Short mmCIF file of C-alpha atoms and ligand atoms in Angstrom, two decimals:
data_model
loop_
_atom_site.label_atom_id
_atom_site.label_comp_id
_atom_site.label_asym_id
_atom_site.label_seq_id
_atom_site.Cartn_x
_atom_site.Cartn_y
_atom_site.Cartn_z
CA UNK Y 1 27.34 -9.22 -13.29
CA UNK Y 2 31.03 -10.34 -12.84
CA UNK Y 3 31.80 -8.51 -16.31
CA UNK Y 4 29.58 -5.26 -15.11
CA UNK Y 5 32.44 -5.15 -11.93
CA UNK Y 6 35.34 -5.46 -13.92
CA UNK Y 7 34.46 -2.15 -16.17
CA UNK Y 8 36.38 -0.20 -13.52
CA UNK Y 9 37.83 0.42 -9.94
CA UNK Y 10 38.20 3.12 -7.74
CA UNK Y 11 39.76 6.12 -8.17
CA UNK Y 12 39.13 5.99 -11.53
CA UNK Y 13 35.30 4.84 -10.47
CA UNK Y 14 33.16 7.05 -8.13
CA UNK Y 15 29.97 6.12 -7.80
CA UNK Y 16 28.93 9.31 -5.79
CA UNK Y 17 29.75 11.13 -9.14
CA UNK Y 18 26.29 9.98 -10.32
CA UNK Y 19 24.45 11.21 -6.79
CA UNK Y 20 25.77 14.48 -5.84
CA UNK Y 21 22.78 16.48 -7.39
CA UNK Y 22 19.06 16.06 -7.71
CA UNK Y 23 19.12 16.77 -11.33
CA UNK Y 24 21.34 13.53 -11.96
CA UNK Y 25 19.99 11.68 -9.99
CA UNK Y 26 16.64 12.01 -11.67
CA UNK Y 27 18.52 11.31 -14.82
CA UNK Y 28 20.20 7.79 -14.40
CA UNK Y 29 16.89 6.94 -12.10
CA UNK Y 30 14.71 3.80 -12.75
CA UNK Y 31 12.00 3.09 -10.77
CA UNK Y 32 9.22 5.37 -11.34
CA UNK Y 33 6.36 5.91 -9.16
CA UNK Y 34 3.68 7.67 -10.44
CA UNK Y 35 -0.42 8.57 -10.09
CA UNK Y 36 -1.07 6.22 -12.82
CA UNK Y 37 0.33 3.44 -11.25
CA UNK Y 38 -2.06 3.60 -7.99
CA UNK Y 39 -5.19 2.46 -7.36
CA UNK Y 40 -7.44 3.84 -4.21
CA UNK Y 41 -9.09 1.12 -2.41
CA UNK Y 42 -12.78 2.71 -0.76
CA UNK Y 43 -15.20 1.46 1.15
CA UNK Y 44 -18.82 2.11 0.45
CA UNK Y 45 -21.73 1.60 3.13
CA UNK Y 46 -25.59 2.86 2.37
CA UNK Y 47 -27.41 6.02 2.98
CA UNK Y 48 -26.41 9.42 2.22
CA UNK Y 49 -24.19 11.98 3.85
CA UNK Y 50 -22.37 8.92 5.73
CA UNK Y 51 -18.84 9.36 6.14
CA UNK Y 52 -17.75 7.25 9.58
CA UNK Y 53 -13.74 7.44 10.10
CA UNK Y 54 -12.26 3.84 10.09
CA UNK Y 55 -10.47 3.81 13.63
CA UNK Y 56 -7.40 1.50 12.82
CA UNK Y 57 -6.91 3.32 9.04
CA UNK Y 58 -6.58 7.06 10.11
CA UNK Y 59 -7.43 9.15 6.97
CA UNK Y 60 -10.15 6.73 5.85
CA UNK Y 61 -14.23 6.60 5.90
CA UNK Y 62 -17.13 3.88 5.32
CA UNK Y 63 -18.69 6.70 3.32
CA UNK Y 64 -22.26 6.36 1.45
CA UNK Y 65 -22.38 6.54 -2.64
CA UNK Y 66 -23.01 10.10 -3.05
CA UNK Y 67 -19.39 10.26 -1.13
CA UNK Y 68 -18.04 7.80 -3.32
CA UNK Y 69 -18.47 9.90 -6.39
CA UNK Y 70 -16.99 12.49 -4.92
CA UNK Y 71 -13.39 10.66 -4.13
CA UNK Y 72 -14.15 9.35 -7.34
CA UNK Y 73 -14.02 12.58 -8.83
CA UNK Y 74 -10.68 13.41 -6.89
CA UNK Y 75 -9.39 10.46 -8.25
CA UNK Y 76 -9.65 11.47 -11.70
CA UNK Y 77 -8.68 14.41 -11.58
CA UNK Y 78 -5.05 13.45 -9.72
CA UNK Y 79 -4.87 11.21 -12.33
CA UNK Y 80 -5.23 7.76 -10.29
CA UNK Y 81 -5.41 4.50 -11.73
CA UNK Y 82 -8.45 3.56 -10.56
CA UNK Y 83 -10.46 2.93 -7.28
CA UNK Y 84 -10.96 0.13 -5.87
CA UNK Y 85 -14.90 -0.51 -4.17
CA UNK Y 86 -15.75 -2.61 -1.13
CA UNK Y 87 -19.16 -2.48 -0.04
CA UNK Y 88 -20.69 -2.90 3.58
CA UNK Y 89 -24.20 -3.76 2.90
CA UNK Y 90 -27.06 -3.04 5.30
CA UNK Y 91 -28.17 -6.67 5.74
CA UNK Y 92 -25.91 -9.29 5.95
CA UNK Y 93 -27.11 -13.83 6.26
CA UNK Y 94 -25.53 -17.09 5.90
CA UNK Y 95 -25.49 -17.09 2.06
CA UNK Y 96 -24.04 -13.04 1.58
CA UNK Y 97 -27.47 -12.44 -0.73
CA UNK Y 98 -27.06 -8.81 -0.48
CA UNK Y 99 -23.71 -8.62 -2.32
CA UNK Y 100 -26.17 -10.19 -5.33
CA UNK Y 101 -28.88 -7.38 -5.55
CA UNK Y 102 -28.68 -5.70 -8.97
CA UNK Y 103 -30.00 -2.27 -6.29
CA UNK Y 104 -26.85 -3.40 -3.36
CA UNK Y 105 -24.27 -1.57 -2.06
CA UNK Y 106 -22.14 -1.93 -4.79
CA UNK Y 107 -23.92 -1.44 -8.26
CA UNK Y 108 -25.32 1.87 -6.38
CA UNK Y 109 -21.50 2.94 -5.64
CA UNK Y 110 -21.05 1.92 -9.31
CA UNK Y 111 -23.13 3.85 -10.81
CA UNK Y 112 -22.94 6.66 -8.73
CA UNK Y 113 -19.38 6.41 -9.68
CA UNK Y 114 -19.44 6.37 -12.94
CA UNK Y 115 -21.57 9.19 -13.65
CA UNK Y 116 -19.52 11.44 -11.79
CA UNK Y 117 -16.41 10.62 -13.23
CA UNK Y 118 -16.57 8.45 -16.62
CA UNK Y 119 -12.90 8.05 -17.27
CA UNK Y 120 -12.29 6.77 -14.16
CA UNK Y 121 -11.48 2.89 -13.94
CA UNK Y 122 -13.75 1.72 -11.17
CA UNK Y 123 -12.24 -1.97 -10.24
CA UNK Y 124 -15.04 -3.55 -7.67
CA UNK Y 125 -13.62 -6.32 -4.91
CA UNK Y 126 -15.48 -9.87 -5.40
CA UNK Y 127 -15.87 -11.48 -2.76
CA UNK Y 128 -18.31 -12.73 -0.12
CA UNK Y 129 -16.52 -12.07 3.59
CA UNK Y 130 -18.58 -8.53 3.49
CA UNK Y 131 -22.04 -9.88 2.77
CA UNK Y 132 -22.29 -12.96 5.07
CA UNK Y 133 -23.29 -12.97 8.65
CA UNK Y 134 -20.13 -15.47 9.42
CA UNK Y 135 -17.39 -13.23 7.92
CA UNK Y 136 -15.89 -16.13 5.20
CA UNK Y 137 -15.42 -15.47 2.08
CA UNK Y 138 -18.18 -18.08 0.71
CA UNK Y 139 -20.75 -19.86 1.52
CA UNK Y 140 -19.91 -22.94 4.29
CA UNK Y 141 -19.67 -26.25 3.84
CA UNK Y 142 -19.89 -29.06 6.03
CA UNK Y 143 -20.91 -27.66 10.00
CA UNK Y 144 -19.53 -30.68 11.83
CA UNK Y 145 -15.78 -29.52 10.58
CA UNK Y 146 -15.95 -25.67 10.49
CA UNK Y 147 -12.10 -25.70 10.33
CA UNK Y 148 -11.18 -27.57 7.66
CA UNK Y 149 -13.95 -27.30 5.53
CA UNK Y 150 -15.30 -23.70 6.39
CA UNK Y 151 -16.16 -22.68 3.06
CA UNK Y 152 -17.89 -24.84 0.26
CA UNK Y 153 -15.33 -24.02 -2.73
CA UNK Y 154 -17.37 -24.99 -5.75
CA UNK Y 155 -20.90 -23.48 -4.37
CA UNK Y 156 -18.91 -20.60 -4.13
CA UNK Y 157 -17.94 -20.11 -7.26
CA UNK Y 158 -21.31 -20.25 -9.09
CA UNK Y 159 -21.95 -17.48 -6.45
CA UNK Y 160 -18.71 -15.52 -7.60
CA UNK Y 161 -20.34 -16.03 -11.42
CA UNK Y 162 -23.15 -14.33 -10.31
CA UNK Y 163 -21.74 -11.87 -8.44
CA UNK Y 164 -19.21 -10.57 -10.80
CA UNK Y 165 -22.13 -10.15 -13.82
CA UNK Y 166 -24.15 -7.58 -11.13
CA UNK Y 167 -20.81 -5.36 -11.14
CA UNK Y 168 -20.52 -5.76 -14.91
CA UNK Y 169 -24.07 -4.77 -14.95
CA UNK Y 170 -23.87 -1.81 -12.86
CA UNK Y 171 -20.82 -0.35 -15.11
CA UNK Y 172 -17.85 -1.97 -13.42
CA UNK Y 173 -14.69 -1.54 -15.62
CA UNK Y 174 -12.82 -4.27 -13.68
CA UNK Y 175 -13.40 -7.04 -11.59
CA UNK Y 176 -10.89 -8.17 -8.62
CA UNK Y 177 -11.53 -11.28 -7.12
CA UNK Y 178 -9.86 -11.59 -3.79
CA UNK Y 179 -11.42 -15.05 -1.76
CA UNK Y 180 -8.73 -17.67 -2.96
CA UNK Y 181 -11.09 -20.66 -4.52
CA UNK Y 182 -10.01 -22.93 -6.89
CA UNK Y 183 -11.02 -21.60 -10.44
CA UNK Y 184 -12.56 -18.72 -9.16
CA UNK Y 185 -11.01 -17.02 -12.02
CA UNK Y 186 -12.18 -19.61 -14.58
CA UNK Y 187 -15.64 -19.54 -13.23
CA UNK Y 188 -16.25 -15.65 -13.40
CA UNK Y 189 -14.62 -15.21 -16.76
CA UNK Y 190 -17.36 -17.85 -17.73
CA UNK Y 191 -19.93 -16.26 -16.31
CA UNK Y 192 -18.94 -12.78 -17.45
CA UNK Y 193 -18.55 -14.06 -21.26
CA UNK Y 194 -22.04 -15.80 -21.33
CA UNK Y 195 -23.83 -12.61 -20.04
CA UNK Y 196 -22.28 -10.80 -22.49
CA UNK Y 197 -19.13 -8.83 -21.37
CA UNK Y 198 -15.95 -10.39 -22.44
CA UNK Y 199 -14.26 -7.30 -22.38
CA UNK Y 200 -14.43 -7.11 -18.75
CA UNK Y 201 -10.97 -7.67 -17.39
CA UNK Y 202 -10.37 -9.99 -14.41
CA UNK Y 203 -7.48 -8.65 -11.85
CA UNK Y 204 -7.23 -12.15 -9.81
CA UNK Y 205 -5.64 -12.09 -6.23
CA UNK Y 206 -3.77 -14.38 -7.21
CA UNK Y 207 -1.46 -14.81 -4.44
CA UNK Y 208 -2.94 -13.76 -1.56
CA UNK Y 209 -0.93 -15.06 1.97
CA UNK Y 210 -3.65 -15.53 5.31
CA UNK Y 211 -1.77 -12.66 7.07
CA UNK Y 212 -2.25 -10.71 10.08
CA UNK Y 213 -1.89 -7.73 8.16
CA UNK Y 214 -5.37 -8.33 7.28
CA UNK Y 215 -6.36 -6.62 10.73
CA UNK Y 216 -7.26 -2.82 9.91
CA UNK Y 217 -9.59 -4.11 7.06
CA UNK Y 218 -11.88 -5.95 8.38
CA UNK Y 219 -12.69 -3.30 10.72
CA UNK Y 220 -13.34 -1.38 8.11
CA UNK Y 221 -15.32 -3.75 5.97
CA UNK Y 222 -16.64 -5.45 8.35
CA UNK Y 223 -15.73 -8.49 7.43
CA UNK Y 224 -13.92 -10.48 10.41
CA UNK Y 225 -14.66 -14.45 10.48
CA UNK Y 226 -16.60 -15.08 13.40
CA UNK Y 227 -15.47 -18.79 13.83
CA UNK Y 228 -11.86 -20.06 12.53
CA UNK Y 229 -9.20 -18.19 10.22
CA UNK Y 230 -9.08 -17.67 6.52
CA UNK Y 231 -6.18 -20.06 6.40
CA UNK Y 232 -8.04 -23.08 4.81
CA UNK Y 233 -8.17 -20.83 1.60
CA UNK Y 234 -5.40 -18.13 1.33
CA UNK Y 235 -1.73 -19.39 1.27
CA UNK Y 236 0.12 -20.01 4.32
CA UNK Y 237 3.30 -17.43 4.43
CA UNK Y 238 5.36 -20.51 5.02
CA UNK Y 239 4.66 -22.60 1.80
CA UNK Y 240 7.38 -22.78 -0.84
CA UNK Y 241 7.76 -19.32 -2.67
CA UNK Y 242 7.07 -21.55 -5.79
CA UNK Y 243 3.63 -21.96 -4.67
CA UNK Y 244 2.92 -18.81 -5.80
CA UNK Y 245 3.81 -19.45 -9.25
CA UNK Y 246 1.95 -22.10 -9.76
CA UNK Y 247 -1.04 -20.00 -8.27
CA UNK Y 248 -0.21 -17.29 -10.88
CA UNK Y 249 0.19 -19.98 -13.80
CA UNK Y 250 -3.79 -21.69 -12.51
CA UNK Y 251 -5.40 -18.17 -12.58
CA UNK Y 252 -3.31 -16.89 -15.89
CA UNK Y 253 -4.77 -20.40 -17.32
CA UNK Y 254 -7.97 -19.39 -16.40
CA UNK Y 255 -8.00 -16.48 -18.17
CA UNK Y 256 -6.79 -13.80 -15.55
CA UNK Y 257 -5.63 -10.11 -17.29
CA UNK Y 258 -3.72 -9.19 -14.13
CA UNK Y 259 -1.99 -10.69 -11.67
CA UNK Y 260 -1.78 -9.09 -8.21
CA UNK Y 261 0.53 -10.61 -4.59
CA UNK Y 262 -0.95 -9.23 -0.87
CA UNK Y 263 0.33 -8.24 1.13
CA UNK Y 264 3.19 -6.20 -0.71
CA UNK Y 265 5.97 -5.25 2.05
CA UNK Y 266 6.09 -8.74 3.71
CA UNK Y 267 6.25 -10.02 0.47
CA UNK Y 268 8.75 -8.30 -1.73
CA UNK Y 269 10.45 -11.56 -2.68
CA UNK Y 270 7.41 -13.19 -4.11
CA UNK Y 271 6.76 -9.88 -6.12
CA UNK Y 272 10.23 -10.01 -7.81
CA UNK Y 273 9.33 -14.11 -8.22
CA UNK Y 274 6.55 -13.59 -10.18
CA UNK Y 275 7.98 -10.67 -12.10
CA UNK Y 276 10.76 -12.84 -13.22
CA UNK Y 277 8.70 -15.90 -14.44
CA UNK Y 278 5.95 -13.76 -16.11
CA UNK Y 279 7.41 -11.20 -17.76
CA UNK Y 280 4.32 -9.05 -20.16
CA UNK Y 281 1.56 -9.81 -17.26
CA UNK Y 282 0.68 -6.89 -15.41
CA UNK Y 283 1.67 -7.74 -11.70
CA UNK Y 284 -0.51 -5.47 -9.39
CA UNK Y 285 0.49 -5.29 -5.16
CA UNK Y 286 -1.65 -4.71 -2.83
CA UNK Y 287 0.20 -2.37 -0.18
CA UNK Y 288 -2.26 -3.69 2.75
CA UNK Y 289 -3.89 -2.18 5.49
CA UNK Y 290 -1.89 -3.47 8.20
CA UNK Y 291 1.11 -1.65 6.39
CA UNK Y 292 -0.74 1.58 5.98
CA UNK Y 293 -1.55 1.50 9.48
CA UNK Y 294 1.85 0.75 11.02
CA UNK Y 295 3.60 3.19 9.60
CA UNK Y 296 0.51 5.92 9.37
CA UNK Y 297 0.66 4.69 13.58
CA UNK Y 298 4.39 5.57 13.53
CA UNK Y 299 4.14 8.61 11.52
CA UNK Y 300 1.27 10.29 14.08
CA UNK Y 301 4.00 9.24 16.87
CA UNK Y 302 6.13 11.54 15.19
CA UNK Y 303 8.79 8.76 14.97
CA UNK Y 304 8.80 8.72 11.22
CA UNK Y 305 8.18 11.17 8.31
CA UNK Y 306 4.95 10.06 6.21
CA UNK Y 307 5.92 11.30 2.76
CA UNK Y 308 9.03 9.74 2.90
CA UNK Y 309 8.56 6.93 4.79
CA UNK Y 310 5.07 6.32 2.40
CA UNK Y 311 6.97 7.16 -0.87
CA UNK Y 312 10.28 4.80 -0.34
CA UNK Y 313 7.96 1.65 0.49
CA UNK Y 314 5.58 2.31 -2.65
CA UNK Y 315 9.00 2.58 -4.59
CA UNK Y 316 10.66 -0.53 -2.72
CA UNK Y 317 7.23 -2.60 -3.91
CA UNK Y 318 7.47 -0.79 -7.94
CA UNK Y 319 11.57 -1.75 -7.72
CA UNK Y 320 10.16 -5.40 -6.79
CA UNK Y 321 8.60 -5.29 -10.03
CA UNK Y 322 5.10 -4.49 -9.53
CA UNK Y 323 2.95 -2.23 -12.11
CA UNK Y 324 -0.04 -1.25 -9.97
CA UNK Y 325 -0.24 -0.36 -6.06
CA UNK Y 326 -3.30 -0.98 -4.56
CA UNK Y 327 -3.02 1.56 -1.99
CA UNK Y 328 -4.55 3.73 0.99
CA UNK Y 329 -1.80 6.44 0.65
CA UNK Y 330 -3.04 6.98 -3.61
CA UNK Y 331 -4.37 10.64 -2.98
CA UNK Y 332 -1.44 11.78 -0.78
CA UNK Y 333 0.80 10.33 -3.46
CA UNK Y 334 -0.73 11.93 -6.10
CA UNK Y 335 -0.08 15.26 -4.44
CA UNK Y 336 3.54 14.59 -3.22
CA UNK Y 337 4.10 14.29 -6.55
CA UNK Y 338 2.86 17.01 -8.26
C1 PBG B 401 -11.58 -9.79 1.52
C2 PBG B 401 -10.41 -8.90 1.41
C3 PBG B 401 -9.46 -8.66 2.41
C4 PBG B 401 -8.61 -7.68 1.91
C5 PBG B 401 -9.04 -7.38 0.63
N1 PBG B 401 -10.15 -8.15 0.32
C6 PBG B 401 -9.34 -9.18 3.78
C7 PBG B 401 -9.26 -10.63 4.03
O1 PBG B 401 -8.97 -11.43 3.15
O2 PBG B 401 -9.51 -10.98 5.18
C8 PBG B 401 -7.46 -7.07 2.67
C9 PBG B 401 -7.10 -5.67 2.29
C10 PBG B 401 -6.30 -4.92 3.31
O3 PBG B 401 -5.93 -5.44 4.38
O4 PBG B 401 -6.05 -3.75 3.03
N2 PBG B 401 -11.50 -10.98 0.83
ZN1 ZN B 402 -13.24 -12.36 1.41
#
């Protein structure tokens, strides 16, 4: 650094030289944001011609299959990364059994998909929060202390197993495990090697912080607790920054392909953290929906300009050092940019 200052001074320096026209700027640029890089999170409920707007996420639907393939189709032919399925399913009880029906929500939004657009990546959420009549993201443990012991972590994860080979089943190219056990990541790539596909990836939330930014989701999923917080299993935003890395390092251990932080703008300094320690692992953010819904909010108020305002904090998250953006502004990108 010290050596990069002393290559010159002003006059004979100017760094506005270097930002006086588009075309140069675009030359000496870095960071790169692009429709490969994005990922399209949707949110799939049953029936057919369903396609209910999502109050707190302006722009966004609970939409049935049929609707999924659609978007699906968009999505490949902007050129998107992937999408990204989360399924409300019509029954929901203690143990989330619907989320493990080989004909539920999701291996019908799958398949449906798939067939309309094969060279999409379709990455599925794994989790439980959606399928269970309490909202957690397991199944519960001991009743006398729901706080502290809300969800049973090791019962759990021979539920993850299980859930993760009915998306393989049903055609999922990628599976994205987002409810914070302990060797969730180990369990599923077990499960998903004995059933036969070990060339499923895994894309592990690895650090993912309890945050309030959760809000807009869950109305959309559906998937509030009804008793207590998430807190006893995601990471608390004030632990060491290090904590992270060691979550990274469990779930890379476990086998994890990619790596992914959530929220993304809150947490720009853990992004460039993880960057730094694991260079050659694909980092993934998740640009939440608390963060598409502030500024979307802000951007209806006419107080701020949604392309740029949407553009400069996927950039900010890429210049962190992320690879992928899981995001709710993918399609709008996609078309900015062409
Ligand atoms: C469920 C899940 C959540 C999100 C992704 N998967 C919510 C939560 O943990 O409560 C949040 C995504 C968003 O806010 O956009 N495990
Ligand atoms: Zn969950």
């Amino acid at each position: 650094m010290q050596e990069q200052f002393a290559l010159g001074s002003f006059p004979n320096v100017r760094m506005r030289r270097l930002r006086l026209s588009p075309q140069i700027r675009r030359l000496v640029a870095e960071v790169e944001l692009a429709p490969s890089h994005l990922v399209l999170p949707l949110f799939v409920r049953p029936g057919r011609a369903v396609r209910q707007p999502i109050a707190s996420m302006p722009g966004h639907f609970q939409i049935s299959p049929e609707l999924a393939a659609e978007e699906a189709c968009e999505a490949e032919r902007l050129g998107l990364g992937g999408v990204l399925l989360f399924g409300i399913p019509e029954s929901k009880d203690p143990m989330g059994s619907a989320a493990l029906r080989e004909s539920g929500i999701i291996p019908q939004a799958i398949r449906a998909c798939k067939e309309a657009a094969s060279n999409l990546l379709v990455i599925t959420d794994l989790c439980f929060c959606e399928y269970t009549s309490h909202g957690h993201c397991g199944v519960l443990g001991s009743l006398k202390e729901p706080e502290r012991t809300a969800v049973d972590n090791d019962a759990t994860l021979t539920q993850l197993g299980y859930q993760a080979v009915v998306h393989a089943r049903a055609g999922a190219d990628m599976i994205a495990p987002s409810g914070m056990m302990d060797g969730m990541v180990g369990a599923i790539r077990h499960a998903l090697d004995t059933a036969g596909f070990a060339y499923v990836p895994i894309m592990s939330y690895a650090a993912k912080y309890a945050s309030a930014l959760y809000g807009p989701f869950r109305q959309a999923a559906e998937c509030a607790p009804q008793f207590g917080d998430r807190r006893g299993y995601q990471m608390d935003p004030q632990a060491s920054a290090a904590q992270a890395l060691r979550e990274v390092a469990l779930d890379l251990g476990e086998g994890a392909d990619i790596i992914m932080v959530k929220p993304a703008l809150f947490y720009l300094d853990i992004i460039r953290l993880v960057r730094d320690h694991f260079p050659g692992v694909p980092l993934a953010a998740y640009n939440v929906s608390g963060e598409y819904s502030m500024l979307k909010a802000a951007t209806q108020l006419g107080w701020l300009d949604e392309k740029s305002v949407a553009l400069e904090a996927l950039c900010s998250i890429r210049r962190a050092g992320a690879n992928i953006l899981i995001t709710y502004w993918a399609k709008e990108v996609a078309h900015w940019l062409s």
